[in-house]
Amino acid sequence: MRGAGGNSGGTGQFFLGLTMMCAGFYLLLKAIDVSSGFSMGAPLFGWSGHGGGYGVSGGMILVPFVFGVGMVFYNAKNYLGWLLAVGALAALFFGVISSVHFNLRSMSAFDLIVILVLAVGGLGLFLRSLR
């Protein structure tokens, strides 16, 4: 009978590595706080120029979306309407994604080392068992 990776043996390493890897990455992802600064009044995109800063909010992105949807409902073959509607949705989607912030929770060095050893060590065992 063949084990993991088509060789004899390696099944124990496979399951130990898989378990360690899953536990380590679970603990690592559980230690990350995800927050967002998105709201309809907060700027999604911004730039500075001409002596001031300018921002485009989520509400401002919905204006071309509404016009685009109106144009599409009036004439479904109107390319400008489709461009406005799809472009505004894409800008809103990328604006929300770009406003996401990731922060690692406060933990001791021992906790972080255990998490990293579990994740990376488990990955190493898992990949070695597949050779």
PDB file of N, CA, C and O in Angstrom, residues 38-117:
ATOM      1  N   PHE A  38     -15.052  52.723   5.630  1.00  0.00           N
ATOM      2  CA  PHE A  38     -16.009  53.056   4.582  1.00  0.00           C
ATOM      3  C   PHE A  38     -17.321  53.526   5.175  1.00  0.00           C
ATOM      4  O   PHE A  38     -17.863  52.924   6.094  1.00  0.00           O
ATOM      5  N   SER A  39     -17.814  54.622   4.660  1.00  0.00           N
ATOM      6  CA  SER A  39     -19.178  55.084   4.894  1.00  0.00           C
ATOM      7  C   SER A  39     -19.538  55.977   3.723  1.00  0.00           C
ATOM      8  O   SER A  39     -18.682  56.345   2.926  1.00  0.00           O
ATOM      9  N   MET A  40     -20.781  56.352   3.619  1.00  0.00           N
ATOM     10  CA  MET A  40     -21.197  57.141   2.460  1.00  0.00           C
ATOM     11  C   MET A  40     -20.591  58.540   2.451  1.00  0.00           C
ATOM     12  O   MET A  40     -20.501  59.159   1.409  1.00  0.00           O
ATOM     13  N   GLY A  41     -20.159  59.056   3.591  1.00  0.00           N
ATOM     14  CA  GLY A  41     -19.565  60.384   3.624  1.00  0.00           C
ATOM     15  C   GLY A  41     -18.051  60.361   3.591  1.00  0.00           C
ATOM     16  O   GLY A  41     -17.417  61.365   3.301  1.00  0.00           O
ATOM     17  N   ALA A  42     -17.463  59.234   3.911  1.00  0.00           N
ATOM     18  CA  ALA A  42     -15.993  59.136   3.946  1.00  0.00           C
ATOM     19  C   ALA A  42     -15.459  58.986   2.527  1.00  0.00           C
ATOM     20  O   ALA A  42     -16.043  58.284   1.712  1.00  0.00           O
ATOM     21  N   PRO A  43     -14.342  59.640   2.240  1.00  0.00           N
ATOM     22  CA  PRO A  43     -13.799  59.515   0.884  1.00  0.00           C
ATOM     23  C   PRO A  43     -13.239  58.121   0.625  1.00  0.00           C
ATOM     24  O   PRO A  43     -12.527  57.554   1.438  1.00  0.00           O
ATOM     25  N   LEU A  44     -13.588  57.565  -0.512  1.00  0.00           N
ATOM     26  CA  LEU A  44     -13.056  56.278  -0.934  1.00  0.00           C
ATOM     27  C   LEU A  44     -11.739  56.466  -1.668  1.00  0.00           C
ATOM     28  O   LEU A  44     -10.807  55.705  -1.501  1.00  0.00           O
ATOM     29  N   PHE A  45     -11.702  57.467  -2.527  1.00  0.00           N
ATOM     30  CA  PHE A  45     -10.516  57.788  -3.304  1.00  0.00           C
ATOM     31  C   PHE A  45     -10.162  59.234  -3.018  1.00  0.00           C
ATOM     32  O   PHE A  45     -11.029  60.048  -2.754  1.00  0.00           O
ATOM     33  N   GLY A  46      -8.907  59.540  -3.077  1.00  0.00           N
ATOM     34  CA  GLY A  46      -8.515  60.917  -2.862  1.00  0.00           C
ATOM     35  C   GLY A  46      -7.225  61.251  -3.580  1.00  0.00           C
ATOM     36  O   GLY A  46      -6.447  60.367  -3.932  1.00  0.00           O
ATOM     37  N   TRP A  47      -7.013  62.508  -3.833  1.00  0.00           N
ATOM     38  CA  TRP A  47      -5.778  62.982  -4.425  1.00  0.00           C
ATOM     39  C   TRP A  47      -5.598  64.430  -4.008  1.00  0.00           C
ATOM     40  O   TRP A  47      -6.533  65.093  -3.565  1.00  0.00           O
ATOM     41  N   SER A  48      -4.396  64.902  -4.128  1.00  0.00           N
ATOM     42  CA  SER A  48      -4.128  66.292  -3.791  1.00  0.00           C
ATOM     43  C   SER A  48      -3.538  66.995  -4.999  1.00  0.00           C
ATOM     44  O   SER A  48      -2.798  66.404  -5.782  1.00  0.00           O
ATOM     45  N   GLY A  49      -3.883  68.231  -5.129  1.00  0.00           N
ATOM     46  CA  GLY A  49      -3.383  69.017  -6.241  1.00  0.00           C
ATOM     47  C   GLY A  49      -3.953  70.415  -6.199  1.00  0.00           C
ATOM     48  O   GLY A  49      -4.984  70.663  -5.567  1.00  0.00           O
ATOM     49  N   HIS A  50      -3.294  71.324  -6.818  1.00  0.00           N
ATOM     50  CA  HIS A  50      -3.714  72.721  -6.875  1.00  0.00           C
ATOM     51  C   HIS A  50      -3.905  73.308  -5.473  1.00  0.00           C
ATOM     52  O   HIS A  50      -4.853  74.056  -5.219  1.00  0.00           O
ATOM     53  N   GLY A  51      -3.040  72.924  -4.551  1.00  0.00           N
ATOM     54  CA  GLY A  51      -3.070  73.498  -3.212  1.00  0.00           C
ATOM     55  C   GLY A  51      -4.116  72.929  -2.277  1.00  0.00           C
ATOM     56  O   GLY A  51      -4.374  73.479  -1.219  1.00  0.00           O
ATOM     57  N   GLY A  52      -4.756  71.820  -2.605  1.00  0.00           N
ATOM     58  CA  GLY A  52      -5.770  71.243  -1.733  1.00  0.00           C
ATOM     59  C   GLY A  52      -5.918  69.764  -1.972  1.00  0.00           C
ATOM     60  O   GLY A  52      -5.383  69.206  -2.925  1.00  0.00           O
ATOM     61  N   GLY A  53      -6.655  69.129  -1.087  1.00  0.00           N
ATOM     62  CA  GLY A  53      -6.922  67.709  -1.231  1.00  0.00           C
ATOM     63  C   GLY A  53      -8.355  67.484  -1.670  1.00  0.00           C
ATOM     64  O   GLY A  53      -9.269  68.206  -1.266  1.00  0.00           O
ATOM     65  N   TYR A  54      -8.551  66.522  -2.522  1.00  0.00           N
ATOM     66  CA  TYR A  54      -9.874  66.225  -3.046  1.00  0.00           C
ATOM     67  C   TYR A  54     -10.184  64.760  -2.791  1.00  0.00           C
ATOM     68  O   TYR A  54      -9.325  63.904  -2.893  1.00  0.00           O
ATOM     69  N   GLY A  55     -11.430  64.490  -2.472  1.00  0.00           N
ATOM     70  CA  GLY A  55     -11.833  63.116  -2.222  1.00  0.00           C
ATOM     71  C   GLY A  55     -13.148  62.797  -2.910  1.00  0.00           C
ATOM     72  O   GLY A  55     -14.000  63.668  -3.081  1.00  0.00           O
ATOM     73  N   VAL A  56     -13.294  61.557  -3.297  1.00  0.00           N
ATOM     74  CA  VAL A  56     -14.531  61.073  -3.910  1.00  0.00           C
ATOM     75  C   VAL A  56     -15.175  60.118  -2.925  1.00  0.00           C
ATOM     76  O   VAL A  56     -14.590  59.104  -2.558  1.00  0.00           O
ATOM     77  N   SER A  57     -16.385  60.443  -2.482  1.00  0.00           N
ATOM     78  CA  SER A  57     -17.065  59.605  -1.501  1.00  0.00           C
ATOM     79  C   SER A  57     -17.931  58.565  -2.197  1.00  0.00           C
ATOM     80  O   SER A  57     -18.151  58.609  -3.417  1.00  0.00           O
ATOM     81  N   GLY A  58     -18.435  57.635  -1.403  1.00  0.00           N
ATOM     82  CA  GLY A  58     -19.301  56.595  -1.946  1.00  0.00           C
ATOM     83  C   GLY A  58     -20.581  57.165  -2.525  1.00  0.00           C
ATOM     84  O   GLY A  58     -21.110  56.676  -3.521  1.00  0.00           O
ATOM     85  N   GLY A  59     -21.084  58.232  -1.921  1.00  0.00           N
ATOM     86  CA  GLY A  59     -22.286  58.873  -2.444  1.00  0.00           C
ATOM     87  C   GLY A  59     -22.049  59.517  -3.791  1.00  0.00           C
ATOM     88  O   GLY A  59     -22.927  59.520  -4.659  1.00  0.00           O
ATOM     89  N   MET A  60     -20.854  60.069  -3.977  1.00  0.00           N
ATOM     90  CA  MET A  60     -20.527  60.688  -5.265  1.00  0.00           C
ATOM     91  C   MET A  60     -20.408  59.630  -6.360  1.00  0.00           C
ATOM     92  O   MET A  60     -20.684  59.905  -7.527  1.00  0.00           O
ATOM     93  N   ILE A  61     -19.992  58.424  -5.995  1.00  0.00           N
ATOM     94  CA  ILE A  61     -19.878  57.351  -6.979  1.00  0.00           C
ATOM     95  C   ILE A  61     -21.261  56.845  -7.382  1.00  0.00           C
ATOM     96  O   ILE A  61     -21.470  56.397  -8.513  1.00  0.00           O
ATOM     97  N   LEU A  62     -22.242  56.959  -6.488  1.00  0.00           N
ATOM     98  CA  LEU A  62     -23.584  56.485  -6.810  1.00  0.00           C
ATOM     99  C   LEU A  62     -24.307  57.383  -7.809  1.00  0.00           C
ATOM    100  O   LEU A  62     -25.248  56.937  -8.464  1.00  0.00           O
ATOM    101  N   VAL A  63     -23.872  58.644  -7.944  1.00  0.00           N
ATOM    102  CA  VAL A  63     -24.530  59.551  -8.890  1.00  0.00           C
ATOM    103  C   VAL A  63     -24.377  59.044 -10.330  1.00  0.00           C
ATOM    104  O   VAL A  63     -25.384  58.895 -11.053  1.00  0.00           O
ATOM    105  N   PRO A  64     -23.151  58.750 -10.824  1.00  0.00           N
ATOM    106  CA  PRO A  64     -23.082  58.201 -12.185  1.00  0.00           C
ATOM    107  C   PRO A  64     -23.730  56.825 -12.308  1.00  0.00           C
ATOM    108  O   PRO A  64     -24.250  56.466 -13.372  1.00  0.00           O
ATOM    109  N   PHE A  65     -23.749  56.065 -11.210  1.00  0.00           N
ATOM    110  CA  PHE A  65     -24.412  54.761 -11.237  1.00  0.00           C
ATOM    111  C   PHE A  65     -25.907  54.923 -11.508  1.00  0.00           C
ATOM    112  O   PHE A  65     -26.478  54.218 -12.341  1.00  0.00           O
ATOM    113  N   VAL A  66     -26.531  55.872 -10.817  1.00  0.00           N
ATOM    114  CA  VAL A  66     -27.968  56.094 -10.995  1.00  0.00           C
ATOM    115  C   VAL A  66     -28.264  56.560 -12.424  1.00  0.00           C
ATOM    116  O   VAL A  66     -29.207  56.090 -13.057  1.00  0.00           O
ATOM    117  N   PHE A  67     -27.452  57.484 -12.944  1.00  0.00           N
ATOM    118  CA  PHE A  67     -27.651  57.920 -14.329  1.00  0.00           C
ATOM    119  C   PHE A  67     -27.442  56.766 -15.310  1.00  0.00           C
ATOM    120  O   PHE A  67     -28.185  56.629 -16.289  1.00  0.00           O
ATOM    121  N   GLY A  68     -26.438  55.948 -15.069  1.00  0.00           N
ATOM    122  CA  GLY A  68     -26.181  54.803 -15.937  1.00  0.00           C
ATOM    123  C   GLY A  68     -27.330  53.817 -15.930  1.00  0.00           C
ATOM    124  O   GLY A  68     -27.741  53.309 -16.981  1.00  0.00           O
ATOM    125  N   VAL A  69     -27.861  53.527 -14.735  1.00  0.00           N
ATOM    126  CA  VAL A  69     -28.999  52.603 -14.645  1.00  0.00           C
ATOM    127  C   VAL A  69     -30.209  53.179 -15.367  1.00  0.00           C
ATOM    128  O   VAL A  69     -30.925  52.468 -16.087  1.00  0.00           O
ATOM    129  N   GLY A  70     -30.444  54.477 -15.202  1.00  0.00           N
ATOM    130  CA  GLY A  70     -31.564  55.117 -15.917  1.00  0.00           C
ATOM    131  C   GLY A  70     -31.393  55.020 -17.414  1.00  0.00           C
ATOM    132  O   GLY A  70     -32.356  54.742 -18.139  1.00  0.00           O
ATOM    133  N   MET A  71     -30.181  55.245 -17.904  1.00  0.00           N
ATOM    134  CA  MET A  71     -29.925  55.160 -19.337  1.00  0.00           C
ATOM    135  C   MET A  71     -30.089  53.733 -19.850  1.00  0.00           C
ATOM    136  O   MET A  71     -30.597  53.508 -20.953  1.00  0.00           O
ATOM    137  N   VAL A  72     -29.684  52.744 -19.058  1.00  0.00           N
ATOM    138  CA  VAL A  72     -29.820  51.341 -19.466  1.00  0.00           C
ATOM    139  C   VAL A  72     -31.290  50.934 -19.502  1.00  0.00           C
ATOM    140  O   VAL A  72     -31.724  50.219 -20.409  1.00  0.00           O
ATOM    141  N   PHE A  73     -32.086  51.397 -18.527  1.00  0.00           N
ATOM    142  CA  PHE A  73     -33.505  51.048 -18.540  1.00  0.00           C
ATOM    143  C   PHE A  73     -34.235  51.742 -19.686  1.00  0.00           C
ATOM    144  O   PHE A  73     -35.214  51.218 -20.207  1.00  0.00           O
ATOM    145  N   TYR A  74     -33.766  52.922 -20.066  1.00  0.00           N
ATOM    146  CA  TYR A  74     -34.382  53.615 -21.196  1.00  0.00           C
ATOM    147  C   TYR A  74     -34.031  52.930 -22.514  1.00  0.00           C
ATOM    148  O   TYR A  74     -34.891  52.749 -23.377  1.00  0.00           O
ATOM    149  N   ASN A  75     -32.744  52.577 -22.680  1.00  0.00           N
ATOM    150  CA  ASN A  75     -32.288  51.909 -23.900  1.00  0.00           C
ATOM    151  C   ASN A  75     -31.184  50.931 -23.499  1.00  0.00           C
ATOM    152  O   ASN A  75     -30.076  51.346 -23.175  1.00  0.00           O
ATOM    153  N   ALA A  76     -31.477  49.645 -23.553  1.00  0.00           N
ATOM    154  CA  ALA A  76     -30.533  48.621 -23.083  1.00  0.00           C
ATOM    155  C   ALA A  76     -29.298  48.525 -23.961  1.00  0.00           C
ATOM    156  O   ALA A  76     -28.294  47.958 -23.543  1.00  0.00           O
ATOM    157  N   LYS A  77     -29.332  49.085 -25.178  1.00  0.00           N
ATOM    158  CA  LYS A  77     -28.176  49.034 -26.059  1.00  0.00           C
ATOM    159  C   LYS A  77     -27.268  50.247 -25.922  1.00  0.00           C
ATOM    160  O   LYS A  77     -26.302  50.386 -26.661  1.00  0.00           O
ATOM    161  N   ASN A  78     -27.557  51.106 -24.961  1.00  0.00           N
ATOM    162  CA  ASN A  78     -26.774  52.318 -24.751  1.00  0.00           C
ATOM    163  C   ASN A  78     -25.461  51.964 -24.039  1.00  0.00           C
ATOM    164  O   ASN A  78     -25.447  51.605 -22.863  1.00  0.00           O
ATOM    165  N   TYR A  79     -24.352  52.063 -24.780  1.00  0.00           N
ATOM    166  CA  TYR A  79     -23.057  51.689 -24.217  1.00  0.00           C
ATOM    167  C   TYR A  79     -22.599  52.648 -23.125  1.00  0.00           C
ATOM    168  O   TYR A  79     -21.938  52.235 -22.181  1.00  0.00           O
ATOM    169  N   LEU A  80     -22.937  53.913 -23.242  1.00  0.00           N
ATOM    170  CA  LEU A  80     -22.548  54.884 -22.219  1.00  0.00           C
ATOM    171  C   LEU A  80     -23.230  54.568 -20.887  1.00  0.00           C
ATOM    172  O   LEU A  80     -22.608  54.653 -19.826  1.00  0.00           O
ATOM    173  N   GLY A  81     -24.484  54.172 -20.947  1.00  0.00           N
ATOM    174  CA  GLY A  81     -25.198  53.789 -19.724  1.00  0.00           C
ATOM    175  C   GLY A  81     -24.567  52.582 -19.051  1.00  0.00           C
ATOM    176  O   GLY A  81     -24.389  52.555 -17.835  1.00  0.00           O
ATOM    177  N   TRP A  82     -24.232  51.569 -19.868  1.00  0.00           N
ATOM    178  CA  TRP A  82     -23.569  50.388 -19.315  1.00  0.00           C
ATOM    179  C   TRP A  82     -22.209  50.749 -18.730  1.00  0.00           C
ATOM    180  O   TRP A  82     -21.820  50.254 -17.672  1.00  0.00           O
ATOM    181  N   LEU A  83     -21.478  51.611 -19.420  1.00  0.00           N
ATOM    182  CA  LEU A  83     -20.165  52.031 -18.941  1.00  0.00           C
ATOM    183  C   LEU A  83     -20.276  52.768 -17.616  1.00  0.00           C
ATOM    184  O   LEU A  83     -19.502  52.508 -16.682  1.00  0.00           O
ATOM    185  N   LEU A  84     -21.238  53.676 -17.501  1.00  0.00           N
ATOM    186  CA  LEU A  84     -21.437  54.407 -16.244  1.00  0.00           C
ATOM    187  C   LEU A  84     -21.838  53.461 -15.108  1.00  0.00           C
ATOM    188  O   LEU A  84     -21.292  53.542 -14.002  1.00  0.00           O
ATOM    189  N   ALA A  85     -22.771  52.575 -15.362  1.00  0.00           N
ATOM    190  CA  ALA A  85     -23.267  51.683 -14.309  1.00  0.00           C
ATOM    191  C   ALA A  85     -22.190  50.703 -13.850  1.00  0.00           C
ATOM    192  O   ALA A  85     -21.921  50.569 -12.651  1.00  0.00           O
ATOM    193  N   VAL A  86     -21.550  50.037 -14.788  1.00  0.00           N
ATOM    194  CA  VAL A  86     -20.532  49.039 -14.432  1.00  0.00           C
ATOM    195  C   VAL A  86     -19.287  49.718 -13.864  1.00  0.00           C
ATOM    196  O   VAL A  86     -18.692  49.243 -12.891  1.00  0.00           O
ATOM    197  N   GLY A  87     -18.904  50.851 -14.441  1.00  0.00           N
ATOM    198  CA  GLY A  87     -17.736  51.574 -13.935  1.00  0.00           C
ATOM    199  C   GLY A  87     -17.947  52.078 -12.519  1.00  0.00           C
ATOM    200  O   GLY A  87     -17.045  52.014 -11.679  1.00  0.00           O
ATOM    201  N   ALA A  88     -19.138  52.590 -12.214  1.00  0.00           N
ATOM    202  CA  ALA A  88     -19.429  53.064 -10.866  1.00  0.00           C
ATOM    203  C   ALA A  88     -19.443  51.910  -9.871  1.00  0.00           C
ATOM    204  O   ALA A  88     -18.940  52.034  -8.749  1.00  0.00           O
ATOM    205  N   LEU A  89     -20.021  50.772 -10.273  1.00  0.00           N
ATOM    206  CA  LEU A  89     -20.009  49.608  -9.377  1.00  0.00           C
ATOM    207  C   LEU A  89     -18.588  49.112  -9.126  1.00  0.00           C
ATOM    208  O   LEU A  89     -18.246  48.747  -7.995  1.00  0.00           O
ATOM    209  N   ALA A  90     -17.765  49.102 -10.172  1.00  0.00           N
ATOM    210  CA  ALA A  90     -16.373  48.672 -10.004  1.00  0.00           C
ATOM    211  C   ALA A  90     -15.622  49.641  -9.093  1.00  0.00           C
ATOM    212  O   ALA A  90     -14.863  49.212  -8.215  1.00  0.00           O
ATOM    213  N   ALA A  91     -15.827  50.947  -9.264  1.00  0.00           N
ATOM    214  CA  ALA A  91     -15.167  51.929  -8.408  1.00  0.00           C
ATOM    215  C   ALA A  91     -15.621  51.782  -6.963  1.00  0.00           C
ATOM    216  O   ALA A  91     -14.809  51.879  -6.032  1.00  0.00           O
ATOM    217  N   LEU A  92     -16.904  51.534  -6.747  1.00  0.00           N
ATOM    218  CA  LEU A  92     -17.419  51.341  -5.392  1.00  0.00           C
ATOM    219  C   LEU A  92     -16.835  50.080  -4.767  1.00  0.00           C
ATOM    220  O   LEU A  92     -16.409  50.087  -3.604  1.00  0.00           O
ATOM    221  N   PHE A  93     -16.772  49.001  -5.532  1.00  0.00           N
ATOM    222  CA  PHE A  93     -16.219  47.743  -5.034  1.00  0.00           C
ATOM    223  C   PHE A  93     -14.747  47.907  -4.649  1.00  0.00           C
ATOM    224  O   PHE A  93     -14.335  47.533  -3.558  1.00  0.00           O
ATOM    225  N   PHE A  94     -13.942  48.485  -5.553  1.00  0.00           N
ATOM    226  CA  PHE A  94     -12.525  48.659  -5.257  1.00  0.00           C
ATOM    227  C   PHE A  94     -12.299  49.677  -4.159  1.00  0.00           C
ATOM    228  O   PHE A  94     -11.336  49.574  -3.393  1.00  0.00           O
ATOM    229  N   GLY A  95     -13.161  50.670  -4.036  1.00  0.00           N
ATOM    230  CA  GLY A  95     -13.047  51.624  -2.942  1.00  0.00           C
ATOM    231  C   GLY A  95     -13.301  50.983  -1.588  1.00  0.00           C
ATOM    232  O   GLY A  95     -12.605  51.268  -0.609  1.00  0.00           O
ATOM    233  N   VAL A  96     -14.288  50.113  -1.521  1.00  0.00           N
ATOM    234  CA  VAL A  96     -14.577  49.406  -0.265  1.00  0.00           C
ATOM    235  C   VAL A  96     -13.422  48.471   0.085  1.00  0.00           C
ATOM    236  O   VAL A  96     -12.966  48.427   1.234  1.00  0.00           O
ATOM    237  N   ILE A  97     -12.910  47.737  -0.898  1.00  0.00           N
ATOM    238  CA  ILE A  97     -11.799  46.824  -0.644  1.00  0.00           C
ATOM    239  C   ILE A  97     -10.557  47.590  -0.204  1.00  0.00           C
ATOM    240  O   ILE A  97      -9.844  47.178   0.709  1.00  0.00           O
ATOM    241  N   SER A  98     -10.299  48.742  -0.821  1.00  0.00           N
ATOM    242  CA  SER A  98      -9.085  49.498  -0.474  1.00  0.00           C
ATOM    243  C   SER A  98      -9.197  50.199   0.873  1.00  0.00           C
ATOM    244  O   SER A  98      -8.187  50.623   1.427  1.00  0.00           O
ATOM    245  N   SER A  99     -10.401  50.331   1.414  1.00  0.00           N
ATOM    246  CA  SER A  99     -10.544  50.978   2.708  1.00  0.00           C
ATOM    247  C   SER A  99     -10.476  49.995   3.875  1.00  0.00           C
ATOM    248  O   SER A  99     -10.644  50.392   5.021  1.00  0.00           O
ATOM    249  N   VAL A 100     -10.239  48.724   3.599  1.00  0.00           N
ATOM    250  CA  VAL A 100     -10.136  47.718   4.654  1.00  0.00           C
ATOM    251  C   VAL A 100      -8.751  47.797   5.309  1.00  0.00           C
ATOM    252  O   VAL A 100      -7.739  47.917   4.623  1.00  0.00           O
ATOM    253  N   HIS A 101      -8.721  47.754   6.632  1.00  0.00           N
ATOM    254  CA  HIS A 101      -7.474  47.824   7.390  1.00  0.00           C
ATOM    255  C   HIS A 101      -7.296  46.536   8.191  1.00  0.00           C
ATOM    256  O   HIS A 101      -8.240  46.054   8.818  1.00  0.00           O
ATOM    257  N   PHE A 102      -6.083  45.988   8.172  1.00  0.00           N
ATOM    258  CA  PHE A 102      -5.749  44.788   8.931  1.00  0.00           C
ATOM    259  C   PHE A 102      -4.791  45.167  10.048  1.00  0.00           C
ATOM    260  O   PHE A 102      -3.791  45.841   9.801  1.00  0.00           O
ATOM    261  N   ASN A 103      -5.078  44.724  11.269  1.00  0.00           N
ATOM    262  CA  ASN A 103      -4.203  44.955  12.407  1.00  0.00           C
ATOM    263  C   ASN A 103      -4.012  43.652  13.165  1.00  0.00           C
ATOM    264  O   ASN A 103      -4.980  42.922  13.406  1.00  0.00           O
ATOM    265  N   LEU A 104      -2.764  43.372  13.549  1.00  0.00           N
ATOM    266  CA  LEU A 104      -2.479  42.188  14.356  1.00  0.00           C
ATOM    267  C   LEU A 104      -2.755  42.528  15.814  1.00  0.00           C
ATOM    268  O   LEU A 104      -2.288  43.544  16.323  1.00  0.00           O
ATOM    269  N   ARG A 105      -3.543  41.694  16.475  1.00  0.00           N
ATOM    270  CA  ARG A 105      -3.864  41.926  17.881  1.00  0.00           C
ATOM    271  C   ARG A 105      -2.617  41.849  18.729  1.00  0.00           C
ATOM    272  O   ARG A 105      -1.629  41.204  18.378  1.00  0.00           O
ATOM    273  N   SER A 106      -2.678  42.478  19.879  1.00  0.00           N
ATOM    274  CA  SER A 106      -1.564  42.444  20.817  1.00  0.00           C
ATOM    275  C   SER A 106      -1.450  41.038  21.410  1.00  0.00           C
ATOM    276  O   SER A 106      -2.431  40.473  21.900  1.00  0.00           O
ATOM    277  N   MET A 107      -0.237  40.474  21.326  1.00  0.00           N
ATOM    278  CA  MET A 107       0.004  39.148  21.883  1.00  0.00           C
ATOM    279  C   MET A 107       1.455  39.084  22.331  1.00  0.00           C
ATOM    280  O   MET A 107       2.278  39.907  21.926  1.00  0.00           O
ATOM    281  N   SER A 108       1.768  38.108  23.139  1.00  0.00           N
ATOM    282  CA  SER A 108       3.149  37.954  23.595  1.00  0.00           C
ATOM    283  C   SER A 108       3.990  37.346  22.472  1.00  0.00           C
ATOM    284  O   SER A 108       3.477  36.764  21.519  1.00  0.00           O
ATOM    285  N   ALA A 109       5.296  37.486  22.607  1.00  0.00           N
ATOM    286  CA  ALA A 109       6.211  36.928  21.618  1.00  0.00           C
ATOM    287  C   ALA A 109       6.080  35.402  21.575  1.00  0.00           C
ATOM    288  O   ALA A 109       6.169  34.800  20.507  1.00  0.00           O
ATOM    289  N   PHE A 110       5.848  34.787  22.728  1.00  0.00           N
ATOM    290  CA  PHE A 110       5.685  33.333  22.779  1.00  0.00           C
ATOM    291  C   PHE A 110       4.477  32.904  21.954  1.00  0.00           C
ATOM    292  O   PHE A 110       4.550  31.929  21.192  1.00  0.00           O
ATOM    293  N   ASP A 111       3.356  33.619  22.100  1.00  0.00           N
ATOM    294  CA  ASP A 111       2.161  33.275  21.327  1.00  0.00           C
ATOM    295  C   ASP A 111       2.427  33.368  19.827  1.00  0.00           C
ATOM    296  O   ASP A 111       2.034  32.485  19.065  1.00  0.00           O
ATOM    297  N   LEU A 112       3.102  34.437  19.419  1.00  0.00           N
ATOM    298  CA  LEU A 112       3.387  34.617  18.000  1.00  0.00           C
ATOM    299  C   LEU A 112       4.329  33.531  17.479  1.00  0.00           C
ATOM    300  O   LEU A 112       4.127  32.992  16.393  1.00  0.00           O
ATOM    301  N   ILE A 113       5.344  33.178  18.270  1.00  0.00           N
ATOM    302  CA  ILE A 113       6.285  32.134  17.859  1.00  0.00           C
ATOM    303  C   ILE A 113       5.572  30.788  17.735  1.00  0.00           C
ATOM    304  O   ILE A 113       5.803  30.043  16.774  1.00  0.00           O
ATOM    305  N   VAL A 114       4.690  30.471  18.678  1.00  0.00           N
ATOM    306  CA  VAL A 114       3.940  29.208  18.613  1.00  0.00           C
ATOM    307  C   VAL A 114       3.069  29.174  17.364  1.00  0.00           C
ATOM    308  O   VAL A 114       3.020  28.168  16.644  1.00  0.00           O
ATOM    309  N   ILE A 115       2.396  30.278  17.069  1.00  0.00           N
ATOM    310  CA  ILE A 115       1.538  30.336  15.888  1.00  0.00           C
ATOM    311  C   ILE A 115       2.363  30.146  14.618  1.00  0.00           C
ATOM    312  O   ILE A 115       2.002  29.370  13.727  1.00  0.00           O
ATOM    313  N   LEU A 116       3.495  30.837  14.523  1.00  0.00           N
ATOM    314  CA  LEU A 116       4.318  30.734  13.315  1.00  0.00           C
ATOM    315  C   LEU A 116       4.954  29.356  13.162  1.00  0.00           C
ATOM    316  O   LEU A 116       5.053  28.834  12.055  1.00  0.00           O
ATOM    317  N   VAL A 117       5.389  28.749  14.279  1.00  0.00           N
ATOM    318  CA  VAL A 117       5.969  27.401  14.213  1.00  0.00           C
ATOM    319  C   VAL A 117       4.911  26.396  13.785  1.00  0.00           C
ATOM    320  O   VAL A 117       5.168  25.516  12.959  1.00  0.00           O
TER     321      VAL A 117
END
